[in-house]
Each structure stands twice: as C-alpha cells, then as structure tokens.
C-alpha cells in the first residue's frame, strides 16, 4: 500500500475547547491534562470503508424513510446538500455522511427525550449517504425545530442537524452540527459558543440556497465540510527523503 | 501582503449530544429496523483469524460517575497487524465497531479479535492496540485513545514511550480478568485520567 503521508496535525484553535463552563456537562467531561501529541501512524491513516450495498434507496430521504415511503413527515421540506473536502481542497469521494435531528417541533425519536412536543408518527430523524466521486452529498429532510434543554435557566438549542463524517482514515473522524442562516438562537447557544473562533462558527451556519431549491416542493441549504488532509498530497513530487 | 496559502481549515467539531444513538446506533436508540443493515455492529465476522477477546469497561466523568450516554468507535488491525483494505488483510475483520455504554449500568462490551503488531513509518512496531474514539454529550471534540494489553510486550511501543509520567501508561493498558477477557475503563478527568491523544 502506498504511503500517502501523515495526517496534517489538527489545528486545535479551529475547534472548541474541551472545558467550557457555560456548557455545564463539559465541566466534568473534559480532560484536565494536555493531550499526548504524536505524528499519525497506520492506525490513524487507515479507516473503515462502506459499500453502496449497505445503503438503502431511501436512507438519505428523512421525509420518507421512517415509513418506508408510505407517508411523508410534517414540517418545512428542505434539501440539505454540500461537499466534503480535505484541507488541500480535494474532494473526499465515497465517504459516509450520517445525520440525525429532531422533528419540526424539536422532539427527538429517542427513548430518553421527554420534551412535551409530540413525535411525528411519520418522522424518524436519521439519514445516511455516501459522497459521490466529487465529494457531493444530499439529504431531503424536514427543518428541525428549536428545543429547550436543561443547562442554564432558559437555554434553547438553535435549529440544527447533527452530522457525522468518516473521511478515509480514522484520524479524520468528525462529528459536528449544522445551523441555519438567520436563526437568532445561534448567538445565545453555549454549545455554539464553545467555538471561540468566529469564522469557524460562521462556517457551521448553512446559507439558504435558492438556486438548489425546487419550486413548489422544497427549500435548500448548503453545507460544505472540510476534513483533515494528508501532508504529502501537497508535495507529491518531493525528493525522496526530504 | 503575501500570497494566499489556499489551504482550507478543518470544519469545527461540535458535541455529539445526548441523542447521538439515533443517528449512529438506531436500534440502541429504540428505533430497531430503521436501516436494513446498521454499520459497525461487529468488528469481526465468523471465521476471523486470531484470538477472540472481550473487553468490558466504563467511561467515568470527573466525579467518578459512569456515563450512560457515551458512544465509542473502535478501529484496529487483524491478528497479523493488517488493516482492512491492505494487501493480505483478513477479510473477516472489518476492524471497525460502534458500541455504547449501557443505559442502566454504564458498561460497554467490545467483542473482537486481538490485533497483531502494526509497523510504524520509522521502524519500531506498535504493540498490539485498538484505537478508540469517544463521543458524548459534554464532549466538544471526540476523544482519541488506545487500548493496549497487559499480557503483550509493550516495551518500546512508540506511543507508550512518549508518555513522560510512567504511571499514566497504565491508563492505556487493559487488565486481564480471565481467558480472553479484559477490563478497560476510561477516566475523562481527575485521578487516573486516561491519556488522550492528538494524533
């Protein structure tokens, strides 16, 4: 197997701090000691692959997949789409993108969610797809509602969709959240605020994308994702041993 | 002014939140049958070569309480130290698993084969290990760590060698509790804090 080179070290400034007291749960769940830094090796540079055979035809259609196509979910119909790239701006093809979210009222279909907003009998809230050869992905879904959570006295999560991406190596593994353009709850949210770098937070806010919306059917939001890159990909013609 | 570098910055992480299981382990979330095939239910298939082992443990917070909502992914080589997709790798070892802490007990179980030694780029091989990635509510960016084994030769492992405080090495070593059975607890914070990696 060719050695594609080590992963580019993670820029921790671009990520949230582990300890962020306004997000109360982080206080007892954040390491006190520094991380052990080391150049990536085979365990981080390889990763699982997922075939198209495992993915069902409706897996990226959350409007229909809970009822296997029998009845559509209630709410604002949206297309969520974008590209997965690496830090060298190369597309990441055939990688698994998974999402989960609350329904239009802000209620999750999870045994532990007891929010008084009702479940939608036609909405499960879970989807997955593989990126195409250009790193593109898309989901049809319902725009999730905001919901309250027990943190400070009156905290509400902005509308958001959780996203999990693999990339091609275990060291690229990433989970994040997509927010929606114009949501006034974003600046109030302590989880969003864990990201101190303003431009990094802005990049989690998906713009309304009228060009990809479908008249009389759905609106669109665009959300691009960048994963860690490999160092040698920038220096493919380097002299051996340099 | 200087030329632009034209490199991108990695997308910022956010916590997986309390309902991560809906998306990654639908059956665990109470939504059995959502997908025809769930991903990462086992790192091995029937006929996997090597010793089948079972690792049991918990993820503890800074107060000593076992998390009930943690989700862990593992990634490992086969018994010969080859990763899925590499030449000669055991086709019965996907090497990837997702598992959750039990909602009542807070205990997880990983059933797999014991991995072989893995070569490093610079010569010295890594002792047998399983890479872990831990996410949960309250964890803003997934925590990476490794399981090593107390009944393997861990001397000279390139990663363990870098841990300055030698007692901390023990936080990465699974303790044998029986034939093919191990205990590996993860302590997020405080006394006995697990070594987490930036790798």
Tab-separated table of C-alpha atoms in Angstrom:
chain	number	residue	atom	x	y	z
A	1	UNK	CA	0.000	0.000	0.000
A	2	UNK	CA	1.425	3.398	-0.893
A	3	UNK	CA	2.253	5.700	1.978
A	4	UNK	CA	0.148	8.799	1.479
A	5	UNK	CA	1.955	10.585	4.276
A	6	UNK	CA	0.905	11.590	7.782
A	7	UNK	CA	-2.277	13.489	8.507
A	8	UNK	CA	-1.851	17.237	8.826
A	9	UNK	CA	-1.838	17.923	12.585
A	10	UNK	CA	-5.191	19.073	13.862
A	11	UNK	CA	-5.392	22.823	14.362
A	12	UNK	CA	-6.913	22.857	17.839
A	13	UNK	CA	-7.518	26.624	17.599
A	14	UNK	CA	-10.159	25.851	14.994
A	15	UNK	CA	-12.072	23.596	17.379
A	16	UNK	CA	-13.955	24.081	20.634
A	17	UNK	CA	-12.126	23.855	23.922
A	18	UNK	CA	-12.915	20.723	25.903
A	19	UNK	CA	-13.725	22.738	29.048
A	20	UNK	CA	-16.430	25.375	28.591
A	21	UNK	CA	-18.323	26.114	31.827
A	22	UNK	CA	-21.391	27.683	30.165
A	23	UNK	CA	-21.961	24.252	28.650
A	24	UNK	CA	-22.309	22.609	32.031
A	25	UNK	CA	-21.872	18.976	31.043
A	26	UNK	CA	-18.403	19.757	29.687
A	27	UNK	CA	-17.142	20.666	33.164
A	28	UNK	CA	-16.901	17.060	34.423
A	29	UNK	CA	-16.334	15.512	30.988
A	30	UNK	CA	-13.229	17.423	29.858
A	31	UNK	CA	-9.699	16.116	30.460
A	32	UNK	CA	-7.584	18.255	32.810
A	33	UNK	CA	-4.274	17.129	31.353
A	34	UNK	CA	-2.881	18.004	27.927
A	35	UNK	CA	-3.410	15.632	25.005
A	36	UNK	CA	-0.446	13.454	24.009
A	37	UNK	CA	0.662	14.724	20.619
A	38	UNK	CA	2.244	12.409	18.090
A	39	UNK	CA	2.529	12.120	14.322
A	40	UNK	CA	-0.182	9.910	12.876
A	41	UNK	CA	0.604	6.284	12.044
A	42	UNK	CA	-1.191	3.422	10.294
A	43	UNK	CA	-3.895	3.279	12.983
A	44	UNK	CA	-4.947	6.858	12.196
A	45	UNK	CA	-4.182	6.851	8.466
A	46	UNK	CA	-6.365	3.865	7.639
A	47	UNK	CA	-10.079	3.624	8.233
A	48	UNK	CA	-13.226	1.684	7.517
A	49	UNK	CA	-14.828	1.715	4.088
A	50	UNK	CA	-18.536	1.388	3.495
A	51	UNK	CA	-20.058	-0.021	0.328
A	52	UNK	CA	-23.094	1.197	-1.561
A	53	UNK	CA	-24.697	-2.192	-0.924
A	54	UNK	CA	-25.236	-1.306	2.742
A	55	UNK	CA	-27.132	1.902	1.926
A	56	UNK	CA	-30.856	1.683	1.187
A	57	UNK	CA	-32.576	3.743	-1.516
A	58	UNK	CA	-34.436	5.964	0.984
A	59	UNK	CA	-31.621	6.260	3.540
A	60	UNK	CA	-30.942	9.907	2.576
A	61	UNK	CA	-34.622	10.863	2.450
A	62	UNK	CA	-35.763	11.608	6.008
A	63	UNK	CA	-39.156	12.802	4.759
A	64	UNK	CA	-39.982	9.255	3.712
A	65	UNK	CA	-37.530	6.791	5.259
A	66	UNK	CA	-39.221	6.211	8.626
A	67	UNK	CA	-42.427	4.982	6.961
A	68	UNK	CA	-40.511	3.286	4.122
A	69	UNK	CA	-42.188	5.692	1.729
A	70	UNK	CA	-45.753	5.194	2.963
A	71	UNK	CA	-46.352	8.704	4.352
A	72	UNK	CA	-44.340	11.945	4.451
A	73	UNK	CA	-43.166	13.712	7.589
A	74	UNK	CA	-44.690	17.052	8.651
A	75	UNK	CA	-42.692	20.294	8.509
A	76	UNK	CA	-40.675	22.575	6.284
A	77	UNK	CA	-39.318	20.449	3.445
A	78	UNK	CA	-35.645	21.128	2.773
A	79	UNK	CA	-32.755	19.833	0.715
A	80	UNK	CA	-29.507	19.765	2.673
A	81	UNK	CA	-26.531	19.410	0.357
A	82	UNK	CA	-22.843	20.164	0.083
A	83	UNK	CA	-19.376	18.768	-0.492
A	84	UNK	CA	-16.844	17.013	1.681
A	85	UNK	CA	-13.303	18.271	1.005
A	86	UNK	CA	-9.964	17.883	2.722
A	87	UNK	CA	-7.654	20.690	3.823
A	88	UNK	CA	-5.883	20.519	0.461
A	89	UNK	CA	-9.274	21.323	-1.137
A	90	UNK	CA	-9.529	17.867	-2.666
A	91	UNK	CA	-12.933	16.207	-2.763
A	92	UNK	CA	-13.430	13.229	-0.435
A	93	UNK	CA	-15.381	10.710	-2.542
A	94	UNK	CA	-17.289	7.631	-1.335
A	95	UNK	CA	-17.257	8.627	2.291
A	96	UNK	CA	-20.065	8.006	4.726
A	97	UNK	CA	-22.109	11.015	5.862
A	98	UNK	CA	-24.699	10.362	8.572
A	99	UNK	CA	-27.168	12.843	10.054
A	100	UNK	CA	-29.681	12.848	12.888
A	101	UNK	CA	-32.069	15.504	14.084
A	102	UNK	CA	-35.254	16.427	15.925
A	103	UNK	CA	-38.592	16.740	14.132
A	104	UNK	CA	-40.305	20.019	13.165
A	105	UNK	CA	-41.384	20.524	16.793
A	106	UNK	CA	-37.928	19.943	18.279
A	107	UNK	CA	-38.632	16.405	19.550
A	108	UNK	CA	-36.206	13.523	19.028
A	109	UNK	CA	-37.294	9.958	18.420
A	110	UNK	CA	-35.078	8.675	21.240
A	111	UNK	CA	-36.241	6.787	24.286
A	112	UNK	CA	-34.604	9.388	26.529
A	113	UNK	CA	-36.223	12.525	25.029
A	114	UNK	CA	-39.264	13.511	27.107
A	115	UNK	CA	-39.883	17.012	25.685
A	116	UNK	CA	-43.616	17.744	25.560
A	117	UNK	CA	-43.636	18.480	21.824
A	118	UNK	CA	-45.134	15.409	20.137
A	119	UNK	CA	-43.396	12.850	17.962
A	120	UNK	CA	-44.314	12.885	14.291
A	121	UNK	CA	-45.507	9.345	13.512
A	122	UNK	CA	-44.018	9.727	10.042
A	123	UNK	CA	-40.567	11.008	11.031
A	124	UNK	CA	-37.604	9.053	12.381
A	125	UNK	CA	-34.862	11.687	12.171
A	126	UNK	CA	-31.942	9.666	10.865
A	127	UNK	CA	-30.254	9.506	7.465
A	128	UNK	CA	-27.059	8.444	5.738
A	129	UNK	CA	-25.430	8.534	2.331
A	130	UNK	CA	-22.085	8.157	0.576
A	131	UNK	CA	-20.484	11.136	-1.157
A	132	UNK	CA	-20.172	10.814	-4.930
A	133	UNK	CA	-16.924	10.965	-6.923
A	134	UNK	CA	-16.832	14.764	-6.442
A	135	UNK	CA	-17.405	14.587	-2.694
A	136	UNK	CA	-21.027	15.759	-3.022
A	137	UNK	CA	-23.851	14.577	-0.760
A	138	UNK	CA	-27.514	15.438	-0.298
A	139	UNK	CA	-30.400	14.737	2.042
A	140	UNK	CA	-34.082	15.549	1.823
A	141	UNK	CA	-35.445	16.286	5.263
A	142	UNK	CA	-37.637	18.484	7.465
A	143	UNK	CA	-36.194	21.589	9.047
A	144	UNK	CA	-35.814	20.687	12.737
A	145	UNK	CA	-37.372	22.837	15.434
A	146	UNK	CA	-35.501	24.539	18.269
A	147	UNK	CA	-35.852	22.877	21.656
A	148	UNK	CA	-35.177	23.649	25.312
A	149	UNK	CA	-32.560	21.782	27.295
A	150	UNK	CA	-31.636	21.670	30.951
A	151	UNK	CA	-28.454	23.751	31.139
A	152	UNK	CA	-28.780	27.318	32.395
A	153	UNK	CA	-32.202	28.694	33.384
A	154	UNK	CA	-33.688	29.091	29.912
A	155	UNK	CA	-31.382	27.598	27.295
A	156	UNK	CA	-32.717	26.610	23.871
A	157	UNK	CA	-30.786	24.874	21.145
A	158	UNK	CA	-30.913	26.618	17.765
A	159	UNK	CA	-32.334	24.593	14.892
A	160	UNK	CA	-29.598	22.137	13.995
A	161	UNK	CA	-28.770	18.896	12.260
A	162	UNK	CA	-26.049	16.631	13.685
A	163	UNK	CA	-23.539	15.366	11.115
A	164	UNK	CA	-21.006	12.557	11.330
A	165	UNK	CA	-18.312	12.109	8.649
A	166	UNK	CA	-15.604	9.458	8.288
A	167	UNK	CA	-13.236	10.544	5.576
A	168	UNK	CA	-10.828	7.818	4.537
A	169	UNK	CA	-8.952	7.426	7.794
A	170	UNK	CA	-9.883	7.015	11.443
A	171	UNK	CA	-7.907	10.163	12.329
A	172	UNK	CA	-10.234	12.263	10.147
A	173	UNK	CA	-13.294	11.219	12.138
A	174	UNK	CA	-15.519	14.225	12.797
A	175	UNK	CA	-18.901	14.996	14.308
A	176	UNK	CA	-20.345	18.481	14.059
A	177	UNK	CA	-23.650	20.349	13.834
A	178	UNK	CA	-25.167	22.391	11.037
A	179	UNK	CA	-27.080	25.547	11.971
A	180	UNK	CA	-29.424	27.588	9.772
A	181	UNK	CA	-28.831	31.070	8.392
A	182	UNK	CA	-30.648	33.772	10.318
A	183	UNK	CA	-31.512	31.735	13.417
A	184	UNK	CA	-31.492	34.253	16.318
A	185	UNK	CA	-30.790	31.462	18.837
A	186	UNK	CA	-27.276	30.791	17.492
A	187	UNK	CA	-25.584	33.678	19.376
A	188	UNK	CA	-27.335	32.620	22.602
A	189	UNK	CA	-26.299	28.971	22.468
A	190	UNK	CA	-23.497	27.839	24.818
A	191	UNK	CA	-22.742	24.815	22.640
A	192	UNK	CA	-22.234	27.006	19.564
A	193	UNK	CA	-20.198	29.344	21.769
A	194	UNK	CA	-17.708	26.597	22.611
A	195	UNK	CA	-16.141	27.597	19.270
A	196	UNK	CA	-14.243	30.762	20.103
A	197	UNK	CA	-13.117	31.464	16.537
A	198	UNK	CA	-15.964	33.445	14.976
A	199	UNK	CA	-15.200	32.476	11.383
A	200	UNK	CA	-15.152	28.811	12.380
A	201	UNK	CA	-18.613	29.145	13.926
A	202	UNK	CA	-19.876	31.011	10.853
A	203	UNK	CA	-18.809	28.004	8.794
A	204	UNK	CA	-21.297	25.839	10.707
A	205	UNK	CA	-24.170	28.080	9.588
A	206	UNK	CA	-25.722	26.878	6.332
A	207	UNK	CA	-26.893	29.583	3.937
A	208	UNK	CA	-30.266	29.466	2.251
A	209	UNK	CA	-29.572	28.263	-1.293
A	210	UNK	CA	-32.412	29.307	-3.573
A	211	UNK	CA	-30.585	28.040	-6.667
A	212	UNK	CA	-30.905	24.468	-5.391
A	213	UNK	CA	-34.424	24.767	-4.026
A	214	UNK	CA	-37.220	23.202	-6.054
A	215	UNK	CA	-40.237	25.389	-6.820
A	216	UNK	CA	-43.433	24.275	-5.069
A	217	UNK	CA	-41.522	21.478	-3.293
A	218	UNK	CA	-38.529	22.269	-1.033
A	219	UNK	CA	-36.063	24.956	0.020
A	220	UNK	CA	-32.327	24.208	0.018
A	221	UNK	CA	-29.461	24.813	2.451
A	222	UNK	CA	-25.812	24.306	1.525
A	223	UNK	CA	-23.309	22.866	3.969
A	224	UNK	CA	-19.701	22.082	2.984
A	225	UNK	CA	-17.459	20.074	5.298
A	226	UNK	CA	-13.650	20.107	5.473
A	227	UNK	CA	-11.739	17.142	6.924
A	228	UNK	CA	-8.068	16.831	7.793
A	229	UNK	CA	-5.735	16.344	4.806
A	230	UNK	CA	-2.563	14.327	4.287
A	231	UNK	CA	0.757	16.135	4.281
A	232	UNK	CA	2.369	14.515	1.264
A	233	UNK	CA	-0.531	15.376	-1.010
A	234	UNK	CA	0.860	18.923	-1.125
A	235	UNK	CA	4.332	17.729	-2.083
A	236	UNK	CA	3.744	14.862	-4.429
A	237	UNK	CA	6.947	15.460	-6.340
A	238	UNK	CA	9.161	15.854	-3.321
A	239	UNK	CA	12.617	14.365	-3.426
A	240	UNK	CA	12.869	11.020	-1.673
A	241	UNK	CA	13.840	11.510	1.940
A	242	UNK	CA	13.089	15.229	2.045
B	1	UNK	CA	0.713	41.364	1.785
B	2	UNK	CA	1.758	37.850	0.855
B	3	UNK	CA	0.390	35.242	-1.460
B	4	UNK	CA	-2.647	33.370	-0.159
B	5	UNK	CA	-1.901	29.815	1.006
B	6	UNK	CA	-5.148	28.455	-0.393
B	7	UNK	CA	-5.408	25.771	2.230
B	8	UNK	CA	-8.684	25.074	3.968
B	9	UNK	CA	-9.296	24.805	7.692
B	10	UNK	CA	-10.940	21.734	9.118
B	11	UNK	CA	-14.624	22.142	9.985
B	12	UNK	CA	-15.071	22.798	13.705
B	13	UNK	CA	-16.255	19.921	15.867
B	14	UNK	CA	-19.395	20.050	17.999
B	15	UNK	CA	-20.598	17.691	20.682
B	16	UNK	CA	-22.467	14.597	19.526
B	17	UNK	CA	-25.115	15.453	22.126
B	18	UNK	CA	-27.353	13.137	24.157
B	19	UNK	CA	-29.172	11.594	21.181
B	20	UNK	CA	-26.158	10.539	19.092
B	21	UNK	CA	-27.521	6.971	19.091
B	22	UNK	CA	-30.445	7.956	16.844
B	23	UNK	CA	-28.043	8.593	14.018
B	24	UNK	CA	-25.273	6.094	14.667
B	25	UNK	CA	-26.952	3.231	16.569
B	26	UNK	CA	-30.687	3.398	15.778
B	27	UNK	CA	-31.504	0.075	17.423
B	28	UNK	CA	-29.900	1.209	20.685
B	29	UNK	CA	-31.972	4.428	20.495
B	30	UNK	CA	-35.155	2.324	20.382
B	31	UNK	CA	-35.560	2.579	16.607
B	32	UNK	CA	-34.868	-1.024	15.584
B	33	UNK	CA	-35.295	-1.759	11.900
B	34	UNK	CA	-34.620	1.797	10.768
B	35	UNK	CA	-31.954	0.604	8.346
B	36	UNK	CA	-31.709	-2.760	6.645
B	37	UNK	CA	-28.113	-3.007	7.859
B	38	UNK	CA	-26.613	-0.995	10.707
B	39	UNK	CA	-22.994	-0.001	10.482
B	40	UNK	CA	-20.264	-1.169	12.833
B	41	UNK	CA	-22.288	-3.733	14.775
B	42	UNK	CA	-19.223	-6.019	14.979
B	43	UNK	CA	-15.551	-5.649	14.005
B	44	UNK	CA	-15.316	-9.344	13.115
B	45	UNK	CA	-17.283	-11.881	11.123
B	46	UNK	CA	-17.374	-15.654	11.599
B	47	UNK	CA	-14.045	-17.228	10.797
B	48	UNK	CA	-11.887	-14.264	11.795
B	49	UNK	CA	-8.361	-15.466	12.487
B	50	UNK	CA	-6.770	-14.988	15.874
B	51	UNK	CA	-7.904	-14.979	19.481
B	52	UNK	CA	-11.432	-13.744	20.123
B	53	UNK	CA	-11.419	-11.436	23.125
B	54	UNK	CA	-13.981	-9.453	25.078
B	55	UNK	CA	-13.205	-6.072	26.603
B	56	UNK	CA	-15.564	-4.645	29.220
B	57	UNK	CA	-15.374	-1.184	30.729
B	58	UNK	CA	-16.997	2.119	31.554
B	59	UNK	CA	-16.386	5.776	30.770
B	60	UNK	CA	-16.200	7.804	34.001
B	61	UNK	CA	-16.587	11.550	34.373
B	62	UNK	CA	-14.632	13.739	36.795
B	63	UNK	CA	-16.896	12.789	39.695
B	64	UNK	CA	-16.427	9.050	39.171
B	65	UNK	CA	-19.870	8.579	37.644
B	66	UNK	CA	-20.094	6.204	34.683
B	67	UNK	CA	-21.527	7.917	31.597
B	68	UNK	CA	-24.766	6.319	30.403
B	69	UNK	CA	-24.787	8.170	27.083
B	70	UNK	CA	-21.265	7.620	25.728
B	71	UNK	CA	-20.763	6.222	22.249
B	72	UNK	CA	-17.415	4.698	21.300
B	73	UNK	CA	-15.949	3.653	17.971
B	74	UNK	CA	-13.015	1.307	17.653
B	75	UNK	CA	-10.594	0.714	14.812
B	76	UNK	CA	-7.959	-1.988	14.729
B	77	UNK	CA	-5.814	-4.287	12.656
B	78	UNK	CA	-6.396	-8.022	12.194
B	79	UNK	CA	-4.431	-10.691	14.069
B	80	UNK	CA	-1.470	-10.170	11.708
B	81	UNK	CA	-1.410	-6.383	12.115
B	82	UNK	CA	-3.037	-5.587	8.765
B	83	UNK	CA	-5.899	-3.144	8.394
B	84	UNK	CA	-8.982	-3.853	6.273
B	85	UNK	CA	-8.229	-2.951	2.667
B	86	UNK	CA	-4.496	-3.632	2.952
B	87	UNK	CA	-2.917	-6.476	0.973
B	88	UNK	CA	-3.385	-9.806	2.707
B	89	UNK	CA	-5.754	-8.463	5.365
B	90	UNK	CA	-8.180	-10.966	6.921
B	91	UNK	CA	-11.465	-10.498	5.009
B	92	UNK	CA	-13.389	-11.469	8.161
B	93	UNK	CA	-12.036	-8.463	10.080
B	94	UNK	CA	-13.694	-5.125	9.255
B	95	UNK	CA	-11.805	-3.721	12.242
B	96	UNK	CA	-14.480	-1.141	12.963
B	97	UNK	CA	-17.091	-1.208	15.706
B	98	UNK	CA	-19.572	1.107	17.345
B	99	UNK	CA	-20.677	0.402	20.872
B	100	UNK	CA	-22.479	2.296	23.592
B	101	UNK	CA	-22.433	2.397	27.352
B	102	UNK	CA	-25.452	0.548	28.732
B	103	UNK	CA	-28.209	2.976	29.723
B	104	UNK	CA	-28.668	1.221	33.101
B	105	UNK	CA	-25.189	0.074	34.113
B	106	UNK	CA	-22.953	2.369	32.090
B	107	UNK	CA	-20.855	-0.612	31.000
B	108	UNK	CA	-19.760	-1.337	27.426
B	109	UNK	CA	-18.538	-4.557	25.845
B	110	UNK	CA	-16.320	-4.890	22.779
B	111	UNK	CA	-16.011	-8.379	21.304
B	112	UNK	CA	-13.264	-8.639	18.711
B	113	UNK	CA	-10.012	-10.408	17.836
B	114	UNK	CA	-6.774	-9.370	19.447
B	115	UNK	CA	-4.848	-7.311	16.879
B	116	UNK	CA	-1.263	-8.011	15.825
B	117	UNK	CA	1.688	-5.643	15.958
B	118	UNK	CA	1.487	-2.769	13.476
B	119	UNK	CA	4.572	-1.400	11.697
B	120	UNK	CA	5.356	2.280	12.097
B	121	UNK	CA	6.730	4.616	9.449
B	122	UNK	CA	10.069	4.837	11.225
B	123	UNK	CA	10.856	1.218	12.066
B	124	UNK	CA	9.737	0.327	15.579
B	125	UNK	CA	6.421	-1.507	15.502
B	126	UNK	CA	3.449	-0.523	17.637
B	127	UNK	CA	2.472	-3.082	20.261
B	128	UNK	CA	-0.988	-4.599	19.684
B	129	UNK	CA	-3.603	-1.943	20.296
B	130	UNK	CA	-7.126	-0.863	19.435
B	131	UNK	CA	-7.810	2.790	18.632
B	132	UNK	CA	-10.840	4.354	20.287
B	133	UNK	CA	-12.831	7.499	19.622
B	134	UNK	CA	-15.216	8.564	22.394
B	135	UNK	CA	-18.100	10.979	21.891
B	136	UNK	CA	-20.943	12.019	24.190
B	137	UNK	CA	-22.907	14.963	25.498
B	138	UNK	CA	-20.431	17.349	27.128
B	139	UNK	CA	-17.517	16.226	24.923
B	140	UNK	CA	-16.946	19.029	22.419
B	141	UNK	CA	-14.475	17.169	20.228
B	142	UNK	CA	-14.193	13.373	20.052
B	143	UNK	CA	-11.536	11.985	22.387
B	144	UNK	CA	-8.981	9.627	20.866
B	145	UNK	CA	-7.229	6.992	22.925
B	146	UNK	CA	-5.899	3.433	22.625
B	147	UNK	CA	-6.315	0.083	24.332
B	148	UNK	CA	-3.104	-1.894	24.868
B	149	UNK	CA	-2.969	-5.276	26.634
B	150	UNK	CA	-1.164	-6.182	29.840
B	151	UNK	CA	-0.271	-9.641	28.524
B	152	UNK	CA	1.553	-8.287	25.464
B	153	UNK	CA	5.068	-6.926	25.102
B	154	UNK	CA	4.517	-3.167	25.288
B	155	UNK	CA	8.195	-2.290	25.718
B	156	UNK	CA	9.407	0.131	23.096
B	157	UNK	CA	5.968	0.964	21.738
B	158	UNK	CA	6.477	4.336	20.020
B	159	UNK	CA	3.386	5.886	21.589
B	160	UNK	CA	3.644	4.498	25.117
B	161	UNK	CA	7.328	5.521	25.168
B	162	UNK	CA	6.323	9.149	24.787
B	163	UNK	CA	4.305	9.296	27.999
B	164	UNK	CA	6.516	11.192	30.410
B	165	UNK	CA	4.739	10.254	33.629
B	166	UNK	CA	5.229	6.470	33.569
B	167	UNK	CA	2.296	5.654	35.891
B	168	UNK	CA	-0.007	7.177	33.256
B	169	UNK	CA	0.983	4.415	30.808
B	170	UNK	CA	-1.241	2.110	32.874
B	171	UNK	CA	-4.323	4.132	31.865
B	172	UNK	CA	-3.944	2.727	28.325
B	173	UNK	CA	-3.468	-0.906	29.318
B	174	UNK	CA	-6.377	-3.326	29.543
B	175	UNK	CA	-6.209	-5.608	32.556
B	176	UNK	CA	-6.771	-9.317	32.110
B	177	UNK	CA	-9.808	-10.632	34.012
B	178	UNK	CA	-9.985	-14.133	32.547
B	179	UNK	CA	-9.198	-16.179	29.485
B	180	UNK	CA	-9.641	-13.765	26.583
B	181	UNK	CA	-11.366	-11.254	28.869
B	182	UNK	CA	-10.133	-7.778	29.743
B	183	UNK	CA	-11.208	-4.695	31.667
B	184	UNK	CA	-10.553	-1.229	30.223
B	185	UNK	CA	-12.002	1.814	31.969
B	186	UNK	CA	-11.785	5.308	30.562
B	187	UNK	CA	-11.496	8.196	33.027
B	188	UNK	CA	-12.235	11.510	31.376
B	189	UNK	CA	-10.900	13.679	34.164
B	190	UNK	CA	-9.168	13.729	37.529
B	191	UNK	CA	-7.470	10.880	39.358
B	192	UNK	CA	-6.275	8.200	36.942
B	193	UNK	CA	-7.218	10.352	33.951
B	194	UNK	CA	-6.838	8.391	30.727
B	195	UNK	CA	-4.184	9.572	28.284
B	196	UNK	CA	-5.983	11.132	25.327
B	197	UNK	CA	-4.270	11.665	22.008
B	198	UNK	CA	-3.753	14.437	19.491
B	199	UNK	CA	-2.612	12.295	16.628
